[in-house]
């Protein structure tokens, strides 16, 4: 943060995105529990969300999209 010198708007958006991700993960975990998959379903949902996050960081050429 000190190196990039981001403005207040960048910090606000970054914090908002983190909070939205935390809320969505908890919400999806609750849906998994309510669907009858048990208390382990939030763990698997977390694994899937983490993998989706890692895929989004991969270069476009590795994901298979045409450059």
Tab-separated table of N, CA and C in Angstrom:
chain	number	residue	atom	x	y	z
A	1	UNK	N	0.828	-1.189	0.000
A	1	UNK	CA	0.000	0.000	0.000
A	1	UNK	C	0.868	1.246	0.000
A	2	UNK	N	1.972	1.237	0.749
A	2	UNK	CA	2.823	2.425	0.810
A	2	UNK	C	3.547	2.645	-0.511
A	3	UNK	N	3.889	1.560	-1.198
A	3	UNK	CA	4.620	1.689	-2.452
A	3	UNK	C	3.740	2.218	-3.570
A	4	UNK	N	2.495	1.758	-3.636
A	4	UNK	CA	1.599	2.143	-4.729
A	4	UNK	C	0.994	3.526	-4.539
A	5	UNK	N	0.940	4.031	-3.338
A	5	UNK	CA	0.317	5.321	-3.023
A	5	UNK	C	-1.123	5.402	-3.547
A	6	UNK	N	-1.968	4.423	-3.197
A	6	UNK	CA	-3.341	4.468	-3.692
A	6	UNK	C	-4.136	5.573	-2.997
A	7	UNK	N	-5.118	6.055	-3.696
A	7	UNK	CA	-5.973	7.088	-3.138
A	7	UNK	C	-7.045	6.492	-2.244
A	8	UNK	N	-7.802	7.349	-1.592
A	8	UNK	CA	-8.859	6.870	-0.698
A	8	UNK	C	-9.929	6.052	-1.414
A	9	UNK	N	-10.229	6.393	-2.675
A	9	UNK	CA	-11.252	5.646	-3.401
A	9	UNK	C	-10.802	4.214	-3.665
A	10	UNK	N	-9.529	4.027	-4.002
A	10	UNK	CA	-9.006	2.682	-4.245
A	10	UNK	C	-9.087	1.851	-2.969
A	11	UNK	N	-8.706	2.437	-1.854
A	11	UNK	CA	-8.780	1.712	-0.586
A	11	UNK	C	-10.213	1.369	-0.227
A	12	UNK	N	-11.141	2.272	-0.483
A	12	UNK	CA	-12.546	2.028	-0.180
A	12	UNK	C	-13.108	0.899	-1.025
A	13	UNK	N	-12.816	0.914	-2.320
A	13	UNK	CA	-13.303	-0.146	-3.208
A	13	UNK	C	-12.678	-1.481	-2.826
A	14	UNK	N	-11.405	-1.498	-2.512
A	14	UNK	CA	-10.730	-2.729	-2.120
A	14	UNK	C	-11.361	-3.325	-0.871
A	15	UNK	N	-11.621	-2.502	0.117
A	15	UNK	CA	-12.252	-2.965	1.351
A	15	UNK	C	-13.667	-3.466	1.083
A	16	UNK	N	-14.381	-2.791	0.210
A	16	UNK	CA	-15.745	-3.207	-0.127
A	16	UNK	C	-15.759	-4.564	-0.821
A	17	UNK	N	-14.821	-4.780	-1.723
A	17	UNK	CA	-14.756	-6.065	-2.429
A	17	UNK	C	-14.440	-7.192	-1.452
A	18	UNK	N	-13.551	-6.955	-0.517
A	18	UNK	CA	-13.240	-7.972	0.494
A	18	UNK	C	-14.482	-8.292	1.321
A	19	UNK	N	-15.216	-7.278	1.745
A	19	UNK	CA	-16.418	-7.503	2.548
A	19	UNK	C	-17.502	-8.227	1.757
A	20	UNK	N	-17.642	-7.906	0.487
A	20	UNK	CA	-18.618	-8.612	-0.354
A	20	UNK	C	-18.230	-10.077	-0.479
A	21	UNK	N	-16.939	-10.352	-0.637
A	21	UNK	CA	-16.477	-11.742	-0.725
A	21	UNK	C	-16.731	-12.517	0.555
A	22	UNK	N	-16.500	-11.885	1.690
A	22	UNK	CA	-16.774	-12.552	2.974
A	22	UNK	C	-18.260	-12.844	3.142
A	23	UNK	N	-19.097	-11.895	2.771
A	23	UNK	CA	-20.542	-12.093	2.896
A	23	UNK	C	-21.033	-13.172	1.934
A	24	UNK	N	-20.536	-13.157	0.711
A	24	UNK	CA	-20.969	-14.154	-0.275
A	24	UNK	C	-20.532	-15.556	0.133
A	25	UNK	N	-19.319	-15.693	0.648
A	25	UNK	CA	-18.853	-17.007	1.094
A	25	UNK	C	-19.698	-17.557	2.223
A	26	UNK	N	-20.033	-16.708	3.182
A	26	UNK	CA	-20.891	-17.145	4.285
A	26	UNK	C	-22.287	-17.498	3.785
A	27	UNK	N	-22.787	-16.713	2.842
A	27	UNK	CA	-24.128	-16.965	2.305
A	27	UNK	C	-24.167	-18.296	1.550
A	28	UNK	N	-23.170	-18.536	0.684
A	28	UNK	CA	-23.114	-19.805	-0.047
A	28	UNK	C	-22.938	-20.981	0.915
A	29	UNK	N	-22.160	-20.798	1.962
A	29	UNK	CA	-22.004	-21.854	2.959
A	29	UNK	C	-23.308	-22.173	3.651
A	30	UNK	N	-24.076	-21.144	3.978
A	30	UNK	CA	-25.392	-21.352	4.586
A	30	UNK	C	-26.347	-22.067	3.660
A	31	UNK	N	-26.285	-21.738	2.382
A	31	UNK	CA	-27.139	-22.428	1.404
A	31	UNK	C	-26.769	-23.907	1.336
A	32	UNK	N	-25.464	-24.202	1.389
A	32	UNK	CA	-25.032	-25.598	1.375
A	32	UNK	C	-25.534	-26.370	2.582
A	33	UNK	N	-25.504	-25.728	3.748
A	33	UNK	CA	-26.002	-26.381	4.965
A	33	UNK	C	-27.507	-26.586	4.872
A	34	UNK	N	-28.227	-25.553	4.436
A	34	UNK	CA	-29.688	-25.669	4.323
A	34	UNK	C	-30.109	-26.692	3.276
A	35	UNK	N	-29.269	-26.900	2.258
A	35	UNK	CA	-29.598	-27.877	1.219
A	35	UNK	C	-29.421	-29.308	1.711
A	36	UNK	N	-28.885	-29.476	2.915
A	36	UNK	CA	-28.761	-30.811	3.473
A	36	UNK	C	-27.406	-31.452	3.288
A	37	UNK	N	-26.398	-30.672	2.876
A	37	UNK	CA	-25.071	-31.237	2.661
A	37	UNK	C	-24.227	-31.276	3.919
A	38	UNK	N	-24.746	-30.791	5.025
A	38	UNK	CA	-24.052	-30.893	6.304
A	38	UNK	C	-23.117	-29.736	6.580
A	39	UNK	N	-22.459	-29.830	7.721
A	39	UNK	CA	-21.592	-28.748	8.161
A	39	UNK	C	-20.247	-28.714	7.437
A	40	UNK	N	-19.963	-29.708	6.644
A	40	UNK	CA	-18.725	-29.697	5.861
A	40	UNK	C	-18.897	-28.981	4.522
A	41	UNK	N	-20.111	-28.702	4.129
A	41	UNK	CA	-20.335	-28.060	2.834
A	41	UNK	C	-19.687	-26.679	2.728
A	42	UNK	N	-19.652	-25.854	3.789
A	42	UNK	CA	-18.947	-24.577	3.636
A	42	UNK	C	-17.458	-24.742	3.338
A	43	UNK	N	-16.857	-25.825	3.826
A	43	UNK	CA	-15.444	-26.073	3.524
A	43	UNK	C	-15.246	-26.335	2.038
A	44	UNK	N	-16.119	-27.152	1.460
A	44	UNK	CA	-16.008	-27.456	0.032
A	44	UNK	C	-16.347	-26.247	-0.820
A	45	UNK	N	-17.297	-25.473	-0.373
A	45	UNK	CA	-17.635	-24.244	-1.095
A	45	UNK	C	-16.444	-23.287	-1.054
A	46	UNK	N	-15.762	-23.216	0.082
A	46	UNK	CA	-14.563	-22.396	0.189
A	46	UNK	C	-13.464	-22.864	-0.747
A	47	UNK	N	-13.312	-24.174	-0.888
A	47	UNK	CA	-12.309	-24.719	-1.806
A	47	UNK	C	-12.630	-24.306	-3.239
A	48	UNK	N	-13.896	-24.418	-3.619
A	48	UNK	CA	-14.306	-24.052	-4.979
A	48	UNK	C	-14.078	-22.559	-5.221
A	49	UNK	N	-14.449	-21.717	-4.261
A	49	UNK	CA	-14.243	-20.284	-4.427
A	49	UNK	C	-12.762	-19.934	-4.500
A	50	UNK	N	-11.932	-20.607	-3.713
A	50	UNK	CA	-10.487	-20.367	-3.762
A	50	UNK	C	-9.915	-20.769	-5.114
A	51	UNK	N	-10.369	-21.901	-5.659
A	51	UNK	CA	-9.897	-22.330	-6.977
A	51	UNK	C	-10.339	-21.351	-8.061
A	52	UNK	N	-11.561	-20.840	-7.960
A	52	UNK	CA	-12.014	-19.841	-8.924
A	52	UNK	C	-11.157	-18.576	-8.833
A	53	UNK	N	-10.786	-18.204	-7.634
A	53	UNK	CA	-9.918	-17.046	-7.466
A	53	UNK	C	-8.541	-17.273	-8.080
A	54	UNK	N	-8.000	-18.465	-7.911
A	54	UNK	CA	-6.698	-18.771	-8.505
A	54	UNK	C	-6.770	-18.806	-10.024
A	55	UNK	N	-7.847	-19.338	-10.565
A	55	UNK	CA	-8.015	-19.370	-12.018
A	55	UNK	C	-8.100	-17.949	-12.567
A	56	UNK	N	-8.727	-17.049	-11.834
A	56	UNK	CA	-8.843	-15.676	-12.322
A	56	UNK	C	-7.498	-14.965	-12.359
A	57	UNK	N	-6.493	-15.464	-11.617
A	57	UNK	CA	-5.171	-14.868	-11.619
A	57	UNK	C	-4.257	-15.445	-12.694
A	58	UNK	N	-4.681	-16.534	-13.306
A	58	UNK	CA	-3.852	-17.166	-14.327
A	58	UNK	C	-3.829	-16.304	-15.586
A	59	UNK	N	-2.717	-16.334	-16.319
A	59	UNK	CA	-2.664	-15.584	-17.575
A	59	UNK	C	-3.695	-16.108	-18.569
A	60	UNK	N	-4.126	-15.234	-19.435
A	60	UNK	CA	-5.160	-15.598	-20.414
A	60	UNK	C	-4.715	-16.757	-21.290
A	61	UNK	N	-3.450	-16.827	-21.656
A	61	UNK	CA	-2.965	-17.900	-22.516
A	61	UNK	C	-3.069	-19.256	-21.856
A	62	UNK	N	-2.910	-19.315	-20.532
A	62	UNK	CA	-3.006	-20.582	-19.812
A	62	UNK	C	-4.459	-21.004	-19.651
A	63	UNK	N	-5.375	-20.052	-19.501
A	63	UNK	CA	-6.787	-20.366	-19.333
A	63	UNK	C	-7.420	-20.885	-20.620
A	64	UNK	N	-6.759	-20.690	-21.752
A	64	UNK	CA	-7.285	-21.219	-23.000
A	64	UNK	C	-8.012	-20.204	-23.848
A	65	UNK	N	-8.036	-18.954	-23.452
A	65	UNK	CA	-8.713	-17.931	-24.243
A	65	UNK	C	-7.797	-17.500	-25.386
A	66	UNK	N	-8.413	-17.132	-26.483
A	66	UNK	CA	-7.644	-16.665	-27.638
A	66	UNK	C	-7.076	-15.280	-27.364
A	67	UNK	N	-5.793	-15.092	-27.717
A	67	UNK	CA	-5.212	-13.785	-27.467
A	67	UNK	C	-5.286	-12.895	-28.669
